[in-house]
Coordinates of C-alpha atoms in Angstrom, one line a residue:
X326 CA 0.0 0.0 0.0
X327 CA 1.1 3.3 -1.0
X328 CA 1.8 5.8 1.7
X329 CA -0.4 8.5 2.4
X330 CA 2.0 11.6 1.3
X331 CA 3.5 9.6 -1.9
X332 CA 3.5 11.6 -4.9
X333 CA 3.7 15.2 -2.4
X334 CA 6.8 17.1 -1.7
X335 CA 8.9 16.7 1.1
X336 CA 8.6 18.6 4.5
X337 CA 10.9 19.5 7.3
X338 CA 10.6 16.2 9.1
X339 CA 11.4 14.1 5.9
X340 CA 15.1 15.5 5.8
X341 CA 18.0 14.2 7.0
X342 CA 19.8 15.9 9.3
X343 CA 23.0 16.5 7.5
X344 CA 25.6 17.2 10.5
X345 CA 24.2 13.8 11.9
X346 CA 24.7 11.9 8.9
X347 CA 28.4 13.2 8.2
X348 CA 29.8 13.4 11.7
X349 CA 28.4 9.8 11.9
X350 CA 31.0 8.5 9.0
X351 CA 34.0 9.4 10.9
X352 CA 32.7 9.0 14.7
X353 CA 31.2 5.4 14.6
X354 CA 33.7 2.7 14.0
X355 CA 32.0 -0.4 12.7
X356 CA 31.8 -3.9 14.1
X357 CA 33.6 -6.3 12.1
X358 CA 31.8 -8.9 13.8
X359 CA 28.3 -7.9 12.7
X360 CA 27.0 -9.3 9.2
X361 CA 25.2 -5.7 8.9
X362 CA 28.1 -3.9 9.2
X363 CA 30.9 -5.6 6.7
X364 CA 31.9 -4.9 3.4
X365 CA 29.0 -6.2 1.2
X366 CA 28.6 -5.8 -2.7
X367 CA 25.4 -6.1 -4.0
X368 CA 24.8 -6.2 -8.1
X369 CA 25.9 -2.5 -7.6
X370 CA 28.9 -1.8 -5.4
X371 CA 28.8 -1.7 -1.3
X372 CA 26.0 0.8 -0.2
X373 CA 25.0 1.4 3.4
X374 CA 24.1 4.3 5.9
X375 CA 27.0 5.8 8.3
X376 CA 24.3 6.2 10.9
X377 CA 24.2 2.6 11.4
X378 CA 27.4 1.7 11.2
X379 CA 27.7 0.0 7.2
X380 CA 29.1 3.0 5.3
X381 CA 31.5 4.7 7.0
X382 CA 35.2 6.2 6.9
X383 CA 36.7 2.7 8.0
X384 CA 34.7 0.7 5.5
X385 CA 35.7 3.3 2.8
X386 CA 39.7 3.2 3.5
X387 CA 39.8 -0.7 3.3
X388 CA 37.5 -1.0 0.3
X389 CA 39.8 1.4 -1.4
X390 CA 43.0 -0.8 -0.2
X391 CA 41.4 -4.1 -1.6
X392 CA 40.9 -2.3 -5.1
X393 CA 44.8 -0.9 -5.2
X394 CA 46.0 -5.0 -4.1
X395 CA 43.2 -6.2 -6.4
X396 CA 44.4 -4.0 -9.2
X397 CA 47.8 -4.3 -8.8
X398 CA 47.7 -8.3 -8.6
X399 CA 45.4 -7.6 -11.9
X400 CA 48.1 -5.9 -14.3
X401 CA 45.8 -2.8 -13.9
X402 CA 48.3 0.1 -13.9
X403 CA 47.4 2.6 -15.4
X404 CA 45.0 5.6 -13.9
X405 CA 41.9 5.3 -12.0
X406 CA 39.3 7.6 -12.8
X407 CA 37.6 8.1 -9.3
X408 CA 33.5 9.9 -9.6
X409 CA 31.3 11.2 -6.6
X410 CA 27.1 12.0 -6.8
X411 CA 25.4 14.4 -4.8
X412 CA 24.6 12.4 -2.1
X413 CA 26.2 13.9 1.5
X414 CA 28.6 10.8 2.0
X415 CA 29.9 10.7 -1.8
X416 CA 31.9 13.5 -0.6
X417 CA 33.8 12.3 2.5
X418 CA 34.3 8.6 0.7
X419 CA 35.5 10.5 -2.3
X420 CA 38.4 12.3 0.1
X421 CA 39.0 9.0 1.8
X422 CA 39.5 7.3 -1.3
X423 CA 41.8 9.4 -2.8
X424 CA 43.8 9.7 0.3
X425 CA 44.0 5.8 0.5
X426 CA 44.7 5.9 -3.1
X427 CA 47.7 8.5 -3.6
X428 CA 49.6 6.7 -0.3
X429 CA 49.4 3.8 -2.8
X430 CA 50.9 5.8 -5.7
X431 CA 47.8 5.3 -7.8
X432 CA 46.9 7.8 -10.5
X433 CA 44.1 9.5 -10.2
X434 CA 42.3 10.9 -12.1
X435 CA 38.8 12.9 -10.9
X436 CA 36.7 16.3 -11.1
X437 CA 37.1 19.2 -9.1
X438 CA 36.0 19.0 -5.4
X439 CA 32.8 20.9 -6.3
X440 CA 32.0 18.9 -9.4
X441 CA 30.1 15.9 -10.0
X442 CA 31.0 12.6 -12.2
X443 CA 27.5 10.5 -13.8
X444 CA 28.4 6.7 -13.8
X445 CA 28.3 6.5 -17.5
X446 CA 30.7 9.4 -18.0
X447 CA 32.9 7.6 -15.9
X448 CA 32.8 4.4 -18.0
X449 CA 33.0 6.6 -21.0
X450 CA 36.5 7.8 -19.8
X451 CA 38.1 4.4 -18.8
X452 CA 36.5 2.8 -22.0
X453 CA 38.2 5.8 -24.0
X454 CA 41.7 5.4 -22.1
X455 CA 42.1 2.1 -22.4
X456 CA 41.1 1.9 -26.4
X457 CA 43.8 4.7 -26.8
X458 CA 46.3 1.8 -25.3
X459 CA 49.1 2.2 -22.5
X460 CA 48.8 1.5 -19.1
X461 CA 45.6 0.4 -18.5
X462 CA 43.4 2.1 -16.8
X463 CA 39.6 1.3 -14.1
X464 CA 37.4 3.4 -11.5
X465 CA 35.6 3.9 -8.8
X466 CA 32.3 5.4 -8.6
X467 CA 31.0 7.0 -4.8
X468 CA 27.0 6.8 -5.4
X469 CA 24.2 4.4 -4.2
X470 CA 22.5 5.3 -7.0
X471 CA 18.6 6.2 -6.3
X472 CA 18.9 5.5 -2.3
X473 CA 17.9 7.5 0.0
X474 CA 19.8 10.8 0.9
X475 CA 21.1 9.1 4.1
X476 CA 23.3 6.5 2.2
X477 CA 26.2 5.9 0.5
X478 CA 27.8 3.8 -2.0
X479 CA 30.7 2.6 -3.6
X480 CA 31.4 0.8 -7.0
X481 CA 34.3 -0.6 -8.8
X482 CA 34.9 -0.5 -12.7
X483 CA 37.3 -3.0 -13.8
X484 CA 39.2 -2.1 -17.0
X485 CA 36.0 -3.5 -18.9
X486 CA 34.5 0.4 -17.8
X487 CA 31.2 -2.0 -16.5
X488 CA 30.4 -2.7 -12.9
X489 CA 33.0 -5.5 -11.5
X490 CA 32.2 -9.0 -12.0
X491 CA 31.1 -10.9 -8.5
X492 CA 34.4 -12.9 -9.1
X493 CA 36.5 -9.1 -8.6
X494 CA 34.0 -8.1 -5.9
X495 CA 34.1 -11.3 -4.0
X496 CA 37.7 -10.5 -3.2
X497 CA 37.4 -7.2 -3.0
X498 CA 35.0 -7.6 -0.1
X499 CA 36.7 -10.5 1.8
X500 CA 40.0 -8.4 1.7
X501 CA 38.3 -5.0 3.0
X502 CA 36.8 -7.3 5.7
X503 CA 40.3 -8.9 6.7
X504 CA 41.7 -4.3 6.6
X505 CA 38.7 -3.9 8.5
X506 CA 40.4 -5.8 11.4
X507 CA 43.7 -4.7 10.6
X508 CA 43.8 -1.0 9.9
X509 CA 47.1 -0.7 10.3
X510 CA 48.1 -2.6 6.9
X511 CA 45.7 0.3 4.9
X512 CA 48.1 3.3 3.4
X513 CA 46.8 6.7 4.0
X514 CA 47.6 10.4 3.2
X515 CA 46.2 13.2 4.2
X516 CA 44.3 14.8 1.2
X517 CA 45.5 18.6 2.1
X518 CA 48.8 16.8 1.1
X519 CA 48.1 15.3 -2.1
X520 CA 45.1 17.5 -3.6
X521 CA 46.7 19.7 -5.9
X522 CA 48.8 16.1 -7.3
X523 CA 46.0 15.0 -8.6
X524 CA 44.7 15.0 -11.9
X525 CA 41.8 17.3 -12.4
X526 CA 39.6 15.2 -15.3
X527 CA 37.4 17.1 -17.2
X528 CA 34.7 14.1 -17.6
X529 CA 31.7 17.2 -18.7
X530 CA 33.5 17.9 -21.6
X531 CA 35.1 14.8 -23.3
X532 CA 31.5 13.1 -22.1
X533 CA 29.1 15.5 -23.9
X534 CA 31.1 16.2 -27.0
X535 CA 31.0 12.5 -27.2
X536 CA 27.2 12.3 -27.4
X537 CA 26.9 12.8 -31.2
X538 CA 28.6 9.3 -31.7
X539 CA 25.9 7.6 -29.8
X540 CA 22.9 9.6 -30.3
X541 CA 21.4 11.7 -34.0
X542 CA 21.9 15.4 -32.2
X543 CA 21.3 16.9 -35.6
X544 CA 18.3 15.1 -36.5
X545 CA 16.9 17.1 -32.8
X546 CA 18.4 20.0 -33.3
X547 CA 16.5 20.5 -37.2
X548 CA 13.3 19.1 -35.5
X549 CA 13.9 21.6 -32.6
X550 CA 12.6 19.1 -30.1
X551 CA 11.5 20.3 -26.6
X552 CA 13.5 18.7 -23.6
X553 CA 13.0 19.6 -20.4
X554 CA 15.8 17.3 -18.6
X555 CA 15.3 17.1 -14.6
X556 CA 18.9 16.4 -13.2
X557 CA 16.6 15.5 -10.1
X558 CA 19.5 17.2 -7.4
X559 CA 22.3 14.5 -9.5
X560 CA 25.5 14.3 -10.8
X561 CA 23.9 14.8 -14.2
X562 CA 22.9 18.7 -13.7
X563 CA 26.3 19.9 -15.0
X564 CA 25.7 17.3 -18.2
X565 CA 22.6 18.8 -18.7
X566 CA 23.5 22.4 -18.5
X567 CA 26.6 21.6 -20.6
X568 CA 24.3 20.0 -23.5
X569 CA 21.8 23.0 -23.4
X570 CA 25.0 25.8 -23.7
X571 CA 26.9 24.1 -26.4
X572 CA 25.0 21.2 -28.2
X573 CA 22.4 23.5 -29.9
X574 CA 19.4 21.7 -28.7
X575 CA 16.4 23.2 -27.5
X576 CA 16.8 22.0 -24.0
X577 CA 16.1 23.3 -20.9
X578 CA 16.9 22.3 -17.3
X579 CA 14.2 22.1 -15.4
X580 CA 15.1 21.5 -11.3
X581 CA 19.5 22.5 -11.6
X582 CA 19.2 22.4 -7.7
X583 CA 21.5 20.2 -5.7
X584 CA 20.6 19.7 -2.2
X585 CA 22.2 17.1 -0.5
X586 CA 19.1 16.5 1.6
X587 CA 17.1 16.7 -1.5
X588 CA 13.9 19.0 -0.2
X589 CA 12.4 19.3 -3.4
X590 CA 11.8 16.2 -4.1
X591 CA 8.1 14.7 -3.9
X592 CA 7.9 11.3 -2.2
X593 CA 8.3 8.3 -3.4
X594 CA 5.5 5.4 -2.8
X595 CA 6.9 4.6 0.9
X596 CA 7.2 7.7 1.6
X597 CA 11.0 7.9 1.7
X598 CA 13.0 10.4 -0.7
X599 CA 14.5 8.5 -3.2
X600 CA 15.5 10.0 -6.7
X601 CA 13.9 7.1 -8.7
X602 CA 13.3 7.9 -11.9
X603 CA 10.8 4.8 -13.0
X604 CA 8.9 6.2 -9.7
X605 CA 5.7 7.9 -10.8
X606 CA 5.8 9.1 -7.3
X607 CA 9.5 10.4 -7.3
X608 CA 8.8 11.7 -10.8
X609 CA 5.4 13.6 -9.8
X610 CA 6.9 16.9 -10.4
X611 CA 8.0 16.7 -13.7
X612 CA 5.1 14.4 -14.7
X613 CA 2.3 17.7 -13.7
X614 CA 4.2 19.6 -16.1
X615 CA 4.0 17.0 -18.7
X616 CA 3.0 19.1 -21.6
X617 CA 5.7 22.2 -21.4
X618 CA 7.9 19.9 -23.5
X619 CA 7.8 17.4 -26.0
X620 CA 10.3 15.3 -23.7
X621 CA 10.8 15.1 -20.3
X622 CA 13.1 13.4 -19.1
X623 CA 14.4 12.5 -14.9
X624 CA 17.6 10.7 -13.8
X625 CA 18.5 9.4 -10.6
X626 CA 22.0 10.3 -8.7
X627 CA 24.4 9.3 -10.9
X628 CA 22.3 9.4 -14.1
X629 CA 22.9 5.7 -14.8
X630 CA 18.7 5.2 -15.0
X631 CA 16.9 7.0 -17.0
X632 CA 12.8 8.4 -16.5
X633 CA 11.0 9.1 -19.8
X634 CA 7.8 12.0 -20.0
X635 CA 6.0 12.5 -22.5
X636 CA 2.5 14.5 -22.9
X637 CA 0.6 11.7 -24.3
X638 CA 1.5 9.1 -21.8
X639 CA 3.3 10.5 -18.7
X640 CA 5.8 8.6 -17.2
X641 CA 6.6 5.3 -19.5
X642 CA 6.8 2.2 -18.0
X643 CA 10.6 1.4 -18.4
X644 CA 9.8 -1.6 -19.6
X645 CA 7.8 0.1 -22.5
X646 CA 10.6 2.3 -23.2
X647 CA 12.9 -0.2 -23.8
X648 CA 10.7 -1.7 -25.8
X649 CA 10.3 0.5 -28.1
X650 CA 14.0 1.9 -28.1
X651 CA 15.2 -1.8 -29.4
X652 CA 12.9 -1.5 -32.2
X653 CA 14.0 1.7 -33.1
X654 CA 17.7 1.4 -32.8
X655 CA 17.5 -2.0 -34.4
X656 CA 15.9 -0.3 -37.6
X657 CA 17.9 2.9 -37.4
X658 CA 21.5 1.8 -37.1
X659 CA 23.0 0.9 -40.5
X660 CA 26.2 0.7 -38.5
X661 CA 25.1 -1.7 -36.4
X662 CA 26.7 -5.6 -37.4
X663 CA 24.0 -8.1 -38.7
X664 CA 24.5 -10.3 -36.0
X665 CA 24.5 -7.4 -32.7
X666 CA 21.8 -8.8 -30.4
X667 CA 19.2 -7.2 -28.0
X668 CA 20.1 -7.8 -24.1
X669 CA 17.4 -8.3 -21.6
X670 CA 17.2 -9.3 -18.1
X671 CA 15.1 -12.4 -17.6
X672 CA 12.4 -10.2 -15.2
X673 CA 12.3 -7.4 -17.8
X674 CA 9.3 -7.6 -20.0
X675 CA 8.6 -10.7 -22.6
X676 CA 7.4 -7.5 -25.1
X677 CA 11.4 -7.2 -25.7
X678 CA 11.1 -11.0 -26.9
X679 CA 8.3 -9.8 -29.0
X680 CA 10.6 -7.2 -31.1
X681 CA 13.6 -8.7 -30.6
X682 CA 12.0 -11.3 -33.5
X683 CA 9.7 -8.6 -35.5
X684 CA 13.4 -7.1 -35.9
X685 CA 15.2 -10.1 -37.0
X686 CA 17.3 -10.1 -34.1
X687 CA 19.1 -12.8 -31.6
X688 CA 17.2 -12.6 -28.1
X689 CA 20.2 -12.5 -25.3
X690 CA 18.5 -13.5 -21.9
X691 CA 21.1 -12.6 -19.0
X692 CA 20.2 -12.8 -15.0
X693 CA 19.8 -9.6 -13.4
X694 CA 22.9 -7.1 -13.5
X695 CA 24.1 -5.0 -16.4
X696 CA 27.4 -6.4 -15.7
X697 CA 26.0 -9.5 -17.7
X698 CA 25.8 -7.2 -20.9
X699 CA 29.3 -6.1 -20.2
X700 CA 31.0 -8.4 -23.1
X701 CA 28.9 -7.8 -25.2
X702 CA 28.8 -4.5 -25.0
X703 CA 32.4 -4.5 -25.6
X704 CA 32.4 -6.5 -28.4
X705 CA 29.6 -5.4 -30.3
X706 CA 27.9 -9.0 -29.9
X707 CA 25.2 -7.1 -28.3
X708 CA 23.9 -3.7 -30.1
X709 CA 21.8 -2.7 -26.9
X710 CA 21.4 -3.9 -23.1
X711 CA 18.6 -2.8 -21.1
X712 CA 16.9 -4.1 -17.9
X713 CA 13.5 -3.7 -16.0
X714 CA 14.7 -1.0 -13.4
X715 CA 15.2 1.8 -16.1
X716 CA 18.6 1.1 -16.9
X717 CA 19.5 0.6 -20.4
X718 CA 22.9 1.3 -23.2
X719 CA 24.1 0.6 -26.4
X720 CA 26.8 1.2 -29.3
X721 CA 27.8 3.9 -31.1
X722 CA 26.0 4.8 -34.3
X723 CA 29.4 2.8 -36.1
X724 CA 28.9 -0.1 -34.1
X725 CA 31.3 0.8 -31.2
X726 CA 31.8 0.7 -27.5
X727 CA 29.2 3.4 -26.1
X728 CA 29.7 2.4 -22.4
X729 CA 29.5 -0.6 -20.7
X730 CA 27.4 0.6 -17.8
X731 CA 24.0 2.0 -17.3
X732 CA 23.4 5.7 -19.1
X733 CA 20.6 7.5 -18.8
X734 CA 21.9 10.6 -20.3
X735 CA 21.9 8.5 -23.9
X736 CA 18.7 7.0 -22.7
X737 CA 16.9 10.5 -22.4
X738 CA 17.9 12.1 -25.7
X739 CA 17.5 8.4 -27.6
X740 CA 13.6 10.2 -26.5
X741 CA 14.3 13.2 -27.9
X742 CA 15.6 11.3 -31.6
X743 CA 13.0 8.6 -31.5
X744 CA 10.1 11.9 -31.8
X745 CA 12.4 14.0 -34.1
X746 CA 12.9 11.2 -36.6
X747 CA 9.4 9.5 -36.5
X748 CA 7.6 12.6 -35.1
X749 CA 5.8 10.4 -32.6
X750 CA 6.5 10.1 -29.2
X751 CA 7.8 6.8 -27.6
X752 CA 4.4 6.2 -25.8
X753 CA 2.6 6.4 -29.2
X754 CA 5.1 4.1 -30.6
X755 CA 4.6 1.5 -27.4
X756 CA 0.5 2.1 -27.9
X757 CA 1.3 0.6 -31.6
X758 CA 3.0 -2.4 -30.2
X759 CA 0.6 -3.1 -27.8
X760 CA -2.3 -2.8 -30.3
X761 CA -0.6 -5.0 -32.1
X762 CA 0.6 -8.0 -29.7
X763 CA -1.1 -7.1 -26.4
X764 CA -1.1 -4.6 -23.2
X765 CA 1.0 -7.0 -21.3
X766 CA 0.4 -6.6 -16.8
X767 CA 3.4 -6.3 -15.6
X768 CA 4.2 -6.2 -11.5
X769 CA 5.9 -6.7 -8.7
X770 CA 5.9 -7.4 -5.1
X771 CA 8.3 -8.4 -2.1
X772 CA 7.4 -11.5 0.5
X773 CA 9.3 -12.3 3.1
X774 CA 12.2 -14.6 3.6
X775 CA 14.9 -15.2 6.0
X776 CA 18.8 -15.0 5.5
X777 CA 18.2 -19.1 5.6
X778 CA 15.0 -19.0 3.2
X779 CA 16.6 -16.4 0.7
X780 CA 20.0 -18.8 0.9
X781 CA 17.4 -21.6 -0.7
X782 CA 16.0 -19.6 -3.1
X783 CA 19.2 -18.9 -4.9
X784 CA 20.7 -22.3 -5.3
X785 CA 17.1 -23.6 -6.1
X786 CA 16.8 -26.4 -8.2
X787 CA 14.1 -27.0 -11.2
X788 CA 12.8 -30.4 -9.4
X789 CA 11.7 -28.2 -6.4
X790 CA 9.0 -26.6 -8.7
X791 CA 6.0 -29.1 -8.4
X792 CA 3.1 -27.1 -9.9
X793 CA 2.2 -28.1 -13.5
X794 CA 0.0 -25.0 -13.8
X795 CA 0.4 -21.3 -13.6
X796 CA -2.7 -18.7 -13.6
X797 CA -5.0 -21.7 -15.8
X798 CA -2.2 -22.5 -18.3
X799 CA 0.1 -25.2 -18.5
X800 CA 4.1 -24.1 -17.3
X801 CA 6.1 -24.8 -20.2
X802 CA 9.7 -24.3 -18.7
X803 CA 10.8 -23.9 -15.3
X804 CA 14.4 -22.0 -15.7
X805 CA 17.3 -21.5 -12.8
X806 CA 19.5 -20.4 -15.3
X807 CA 19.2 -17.8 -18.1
X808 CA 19.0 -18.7 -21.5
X809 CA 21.0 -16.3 -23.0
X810 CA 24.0 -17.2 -20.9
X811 CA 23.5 -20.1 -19.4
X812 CA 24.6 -18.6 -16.0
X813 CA 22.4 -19.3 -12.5
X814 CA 19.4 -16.7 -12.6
X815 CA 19.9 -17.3 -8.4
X816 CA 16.4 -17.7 -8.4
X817 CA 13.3 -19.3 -10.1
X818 CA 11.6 -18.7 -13.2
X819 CA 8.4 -20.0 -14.3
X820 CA 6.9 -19.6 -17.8
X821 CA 3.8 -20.3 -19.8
X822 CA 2.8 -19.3 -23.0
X823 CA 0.7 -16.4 -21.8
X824 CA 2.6 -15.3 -18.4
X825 CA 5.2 -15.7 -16.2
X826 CA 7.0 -15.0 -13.0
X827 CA 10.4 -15.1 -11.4
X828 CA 11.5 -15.1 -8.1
X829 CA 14.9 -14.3 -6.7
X830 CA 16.2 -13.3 -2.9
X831 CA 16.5 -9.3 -1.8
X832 CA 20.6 -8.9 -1.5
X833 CA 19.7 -5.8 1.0
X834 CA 16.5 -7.2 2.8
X835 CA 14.2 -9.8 4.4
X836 CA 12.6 -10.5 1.9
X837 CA 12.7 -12.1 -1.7
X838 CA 11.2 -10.3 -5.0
X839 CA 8.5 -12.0 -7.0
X840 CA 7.9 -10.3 -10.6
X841 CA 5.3 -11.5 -13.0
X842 CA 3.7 -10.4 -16.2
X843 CA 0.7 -11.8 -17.9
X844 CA -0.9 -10.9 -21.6
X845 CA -4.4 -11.2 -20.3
X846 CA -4.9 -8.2 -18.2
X847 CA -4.4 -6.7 -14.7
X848 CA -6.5 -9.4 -12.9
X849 CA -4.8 -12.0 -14.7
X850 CA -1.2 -10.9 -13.4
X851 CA -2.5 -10.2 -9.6
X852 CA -3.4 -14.3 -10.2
X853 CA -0.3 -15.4 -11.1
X854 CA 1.4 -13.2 -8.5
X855 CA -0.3 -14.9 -6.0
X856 CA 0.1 -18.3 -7.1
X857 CA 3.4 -17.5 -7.7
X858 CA 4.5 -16.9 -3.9
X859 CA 2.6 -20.3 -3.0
X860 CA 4.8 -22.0 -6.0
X861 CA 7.6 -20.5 -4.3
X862 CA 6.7 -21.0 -0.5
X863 CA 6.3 -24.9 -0.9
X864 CA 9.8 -25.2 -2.5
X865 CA 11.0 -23.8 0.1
X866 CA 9.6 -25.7 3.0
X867 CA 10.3 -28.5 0.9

C-alpha cells in the first residue's frame, strides 16, 4: 500500500539531518563482527548508511586498499578515474578514497571538489583510455545510485568500464573485511597533502562532445525538439546544462538544484525520498508539467537510469521504453553488425522477446545485472542492453563501445531522436505495439524470507517446482539459469505461454522479490502473483 504523502513534496521532518549523517561516518567505528556492518557488494557496489554503522570512513579506506592490491595483482596500472554524486557521504568517501589511493601511488584521475561525475561518464573515460592503449586504466564510482539521501555507495569498474564481476567483488570484499580488522596494513595520506597532485579530469566535456557518436543530435536540433531534462539534485545537472549551452538543442533544465538532503523532491510510494526515476511518485513533479515539452526526461543520482515524460503518456513504464528503443535502434543503425543482439534481463518484459523477432534479431536473456551485458557491449555482440529498473545502453551509431554501464543521459535524448525522426512520441510508438501483440500486466511485489530462506531460493533447483499449472495454463519451462547465458538466474523462473514469474532473494532485505507479467490483463497478473508466492513458498519448505 502506497503511503499517504506519496507523490507530495517533502517537509521538514522528511530530511535528513545532514551534520548527523556526516559526523556519523567518521565517529562510529563499525563492528567487524556484525553481518550488517561488513563490506557487502550487491549487483551495484557496497552501499549502506554511516548512521548505522555500514558505510562509514573505515569501511571506505579498506575497500579502497582491496581495489589498489586487487588492481595491482590484476596488471591494472594505469589511472583510475575516481567519480562522486550528490549524495552527502559521496563527498567524505571521495576524500577518503583518494587519500587511500595517492599513499598507494595510484593515478588518479577525478573532477574538481565541487564537481560531480555521472556513472556512465565515468565508464565513458576508462572505456576511451584504455582503447587509446598504454597502461591500463579502471574506476571507482561514490554513489548508491537512487537511495535514499542518508546512504552511500561505492562501485568498482574494472578495465572493462562495467560494474565489476562478482568474481572481482568477492575479493574485494573479503579483503576489505580482513583491513577492517587490521587497519594498520591500509596506506593513507592526508588529502591537504596530495590534492593539488591529482589529476583534475574534465569528464563534462570529453562526455558531452562525445554524445553525437551515440545519439542523431542533428536530427533534434533540425526538428527543434522540446527537452525539459530534470537532473533530479544528481550528478547529471552539470551534463545537462553543458548540452543546453553548447549542443544547440532546444533544452532546458528544469530543477539544476543540488541539495544534498534533496527538499524538493516529492515522495516516493513509501514515503521515503528517493531520486527514482521509473517512480511515478518520485517523478510527480516533472510528470504535472508533462505538456511544457515534447520530452521530459528525470535521472536518478548518478544518471545511470533513465525516467522518460512525454505529454501523451506521462511517465513510460521502463519496460515500455525499452521496448520501443530496441525496435528503433535496431531499424535505425545501419552501422550496427548483422548479427548485434538485443540484451534483456530475464524479469524485464517478454514484449522485448516480441521485437527482438519482429526485428530479425538474436534474443540474449542474462540474469539480473548489467554487468551480464558487459561483453557484449564490448564486443559489439550485443547492439543494446537494457533491464527492468530503467537502466539501459548501447553502441555507437558505427557499431562501437558506447559504455558498458548504465546511461541515462543516452537513454533521455534516444527520447528526444525517437520523436524527431518519426515525429511520434515513444508512448505512441509502445501504444502501436501493444495494439498490435497485447497490453502485457506487468508487476511486482516483495514476501518475506529469512537469511536461511533467501540462501534456498538462490541455489534452487528445477525439481523443487511441483506445480504443472500457472494462472489456468500449463508451465512450459521452469528455468534457474538464463538462457542467453547459461549462467544461474539465483532464483526461479516460471513460464507459460501467456505469463510468467520469477523469483529471486533481496541482497539488502528480508525478503525475496517476485515479478510477474501476464498478456491477459491486470487481474490476470495479480493471479499469477499470487500463485506465484505459493509455488515458491512450498519449494522452500520443501
Amino acid at each position: 500500500m502506497a503511503h499517504p504523502r506519496a507523490g507530495q513534496p517533502a517537509q521538514p521532518g522528511d530530511l535528513i539531518d545532514l551534520d548527523e549523517v556526516m559526523n556519523a561516518y567518521y565517529d562510529i567505528t563499525p563492528d567487524v563482527d556484525d553481518p550488517n556492518q561488513q563490506v557487502v557488494f550487491g549487483t551495484s557496489g557496497h552501499r549502506g548508511a554511516s548512521l548505522d554503522g555500514a558505510f562509514n570512513d573505515l569501511h571506505i579506506a579498506a575497500t579502497t586498499q582491496a581495489i589498489v592490491e586487487y588492481r595491482r595483482s590484476a596488471g591494472t596500472d594505469g589511472p583510475l578515474y575516481l567519480g562522486k554524486d550528490t549524495h552527502a557521504l559521496s563527498g567524505p568517501a571521495w576524500v577518503t578514497a583518494i587519500e587511500v589511493l595517492a599513499a598507494n601511488d595510484v593515478h588518479v584521475c577525478t573532477e574538481p571538489d565541487n564537481e560531480f561525475t555521472p556513472t556512465p561518464a565515468l565508464s565513458r573515460a576508462i572505456i576511451r583510455h584504455n582503447a587509446e592503449g598504454g597502461p591500463v586504466a579502471d574506476g571507482i564510482v561514490v554513489t548508491p545510485s537512487h537511495n535514499p539521501p542518508r546512504d552511500g555507495g561505492f562501485k568498482y569498474n574494472p578495465p572493462h568500464g562495467g560494474p565489476a564481476d562478482s568474481d572481482v567483488t568477492t575479493v574485494i570484499a573479503a579483503r576489505a573485511n580482513e583491513l577492517m580488522r587490521h587497519p594498520g596494513e591500509i596506506q593513507r595520506v592526508s588529502y591537504d597533502s596530495v590534492a593539488s597532485q591529482v589529476e583534475r579530469y574534465d569528464f563534462t566535456g570529453r562526455y558531452c562532445n562525445d554524445l553525437e557518436s551515440a545519439v542523431d543530435l542533428e536530427a533534434i536540433r533540425k526538428m527543434n525538439v522540446s527537452i525539459g531534462a530534470d537532473p533530479m539534485g544528481g550528478a547529471s545537472v552539470d551534463y545537462w546544462a553543458y548540452i543546453a549551452d553548447n549542443l544547440g538543442l532546444n533544452l532546458k533544465v528544469v530543477n539544476p538544484e543540488v541539495d544534498p538532503r534533496w527538499a524538493f523532491m516529492t515522495l516516493d510510494t513509501d514515503g521515503k525520498i528517493r531520486m527514482d526515476c521509473s517512480s511515478p511518485n518520485a517523478m510527480a513533479s516533472l510528470i504535472k508539467n508533462k505538456d511544457d515539452y515534447q520530452i521530459s526526461t528525470g535521472n536518478d543520482a548518478d544518471a545511470d537510469r533513465h525516467g522518460i515524460v512525454t505529454p501523451d503518456g506521462g511517465l513510460m513504464n521502463p519496460n515500455h521504453y525499452l521496448a520501443v528503443a530496441i525496435q528503433y535502434l535496431f531499424s535505425h543503425r545501419p552501422g550496427w553488425g548483422p548479427d548485434a543482439a538485443v540484451g534483456k534481463t530475464l524479469v524485464s518484459s517478454s514484449m522485448i522477446n516480441k521485437v527482438a523477432e519482429v526485428v530479425g534479431r538474436r534474443l540474449v536473456e542474462v540474469p539480473v545485472g548489467f554487468k551480464w551485458f558487459v561483453p557484449g557491449l564490448q564486443s559489439g555482440d550485443i547492439g543494446f542492453g537494457g533491464e527492468e529498473s530503467a537502466g539501459a545502453s548501447f553502441l555507437t551509431r558505427d557499431g562501437k563501445t558506447w559504455t558498458t554501464d548504465k546511461d541515462g543521459i543516452v537513454m533521455a535524448l534516444l527520447a528526444a531522436e525517437i520523436q524527431a525522426v518519426t515525429h511520434r512520441s515513444p508512448s505512441e510508438l509502445y501504444a502501436d505495439l501493444a495494439a498490435e501483440y497485447g497490453a502485457p500486466s506487468y508487476r511486482r511485489i516483495d514476501a518475506p524470507a529469512d537469511r536461511e530462506q533467501k540462501a534456498r531460493l538462490a541455489a534452487l533447483d528445477t525439481s523443487a517446482i511441483t506445480a504443472s499449472e500457472l494462472g489456468g495454463d500449463r508451465i512450459s519451462a521452469v528455468l534457474t539459469k538464463a538462457p542467453g547465458n547459461d549462467a544461474p538466474i539465483g532464483g526461479v523462473k516460471v513460464v507459460t505461454d501467456h505469463a510468467w514469474f520469477a523469483a529471486r532473494p533481496s541482497g539488502t532485505e528480508d525478503v525475496y522479490k517476485i515479478y510477474a507479467e501476464s498478456f491477459r490483463g491486470d487481474d490476470h497478473v495479480q493471479q499469477v502473483l499470487t500463485e506465484a508466492q505459493q509455488v515458491v513458498d512450498r519449494a522452500l519448505a520443501g
